[in-house]
Phi, psi and omega in degrees: 000135179242156178289145180282139177280143179156204184292136177293147180293153177292138179262123179296154175281146174297141179289138176290347180272349183289154171300144182305325180294317180294318179295318180296317178299312182298314180296328181294335180299322181298332182267357183272144184302322183290344182297336179296344180256358181289137173261175180303322180293327177293318178294323177294320177296315179299320179299315180295319178297317179297323177297314179295319178300314181298314180299320180294320180287331184272339183284158182296322181247121181288131181261115178294325180293317177293321177302315179296321178295320178297313179299321178297316178295322178296321178296317179301330179271005179056043184272358177237155179302317180299318179296319179292321179295318178298328177274000181061043178238134178232132174263130183239128178277132180276318184207129183296338183275351183272164174299126184305325180292330179271326185282328182280136173222157184280128176240118177277133180295153188304319180297318179294318179300315180296317180296319181293330180273001179090005178276177179275145181268000000 
C-alpha cells in the first residue's frame, strides 16, 4: 500500500491552553522533515500527545507514567533522531538556507533499501 499523492492534510493549530513546552513541540513538527509524510491521523496523534504533555506539565504532581506514554507517542511519530535511526530513516538537509520542509528529504539507509528490494541486509 502506498500513500496517495495529493493535497497535504490540514494541520491543527496548537491549543492556546497548552503549556508553552507542549505548544512549542507541536508547532515544531510542522518544520520537521518527517512531517511531509504525516497523514491526518498522525497530526491527530500529535495533537493528543501535546495535550497529554501539557496536562502533565501543568498539573501539580508530575506523572512519570504519563511522561513515558508521551515519549512513546513521540517515538511513534519519529520525532527524535534516535527513533528515526531505529526505523532506519535519515533526514538529510540539502541546503541550510532553504525552508526545512522543502530542504529535508527522506533518505533510506542502504541496509533498509536493500531489504526493501529483497536483497540481503
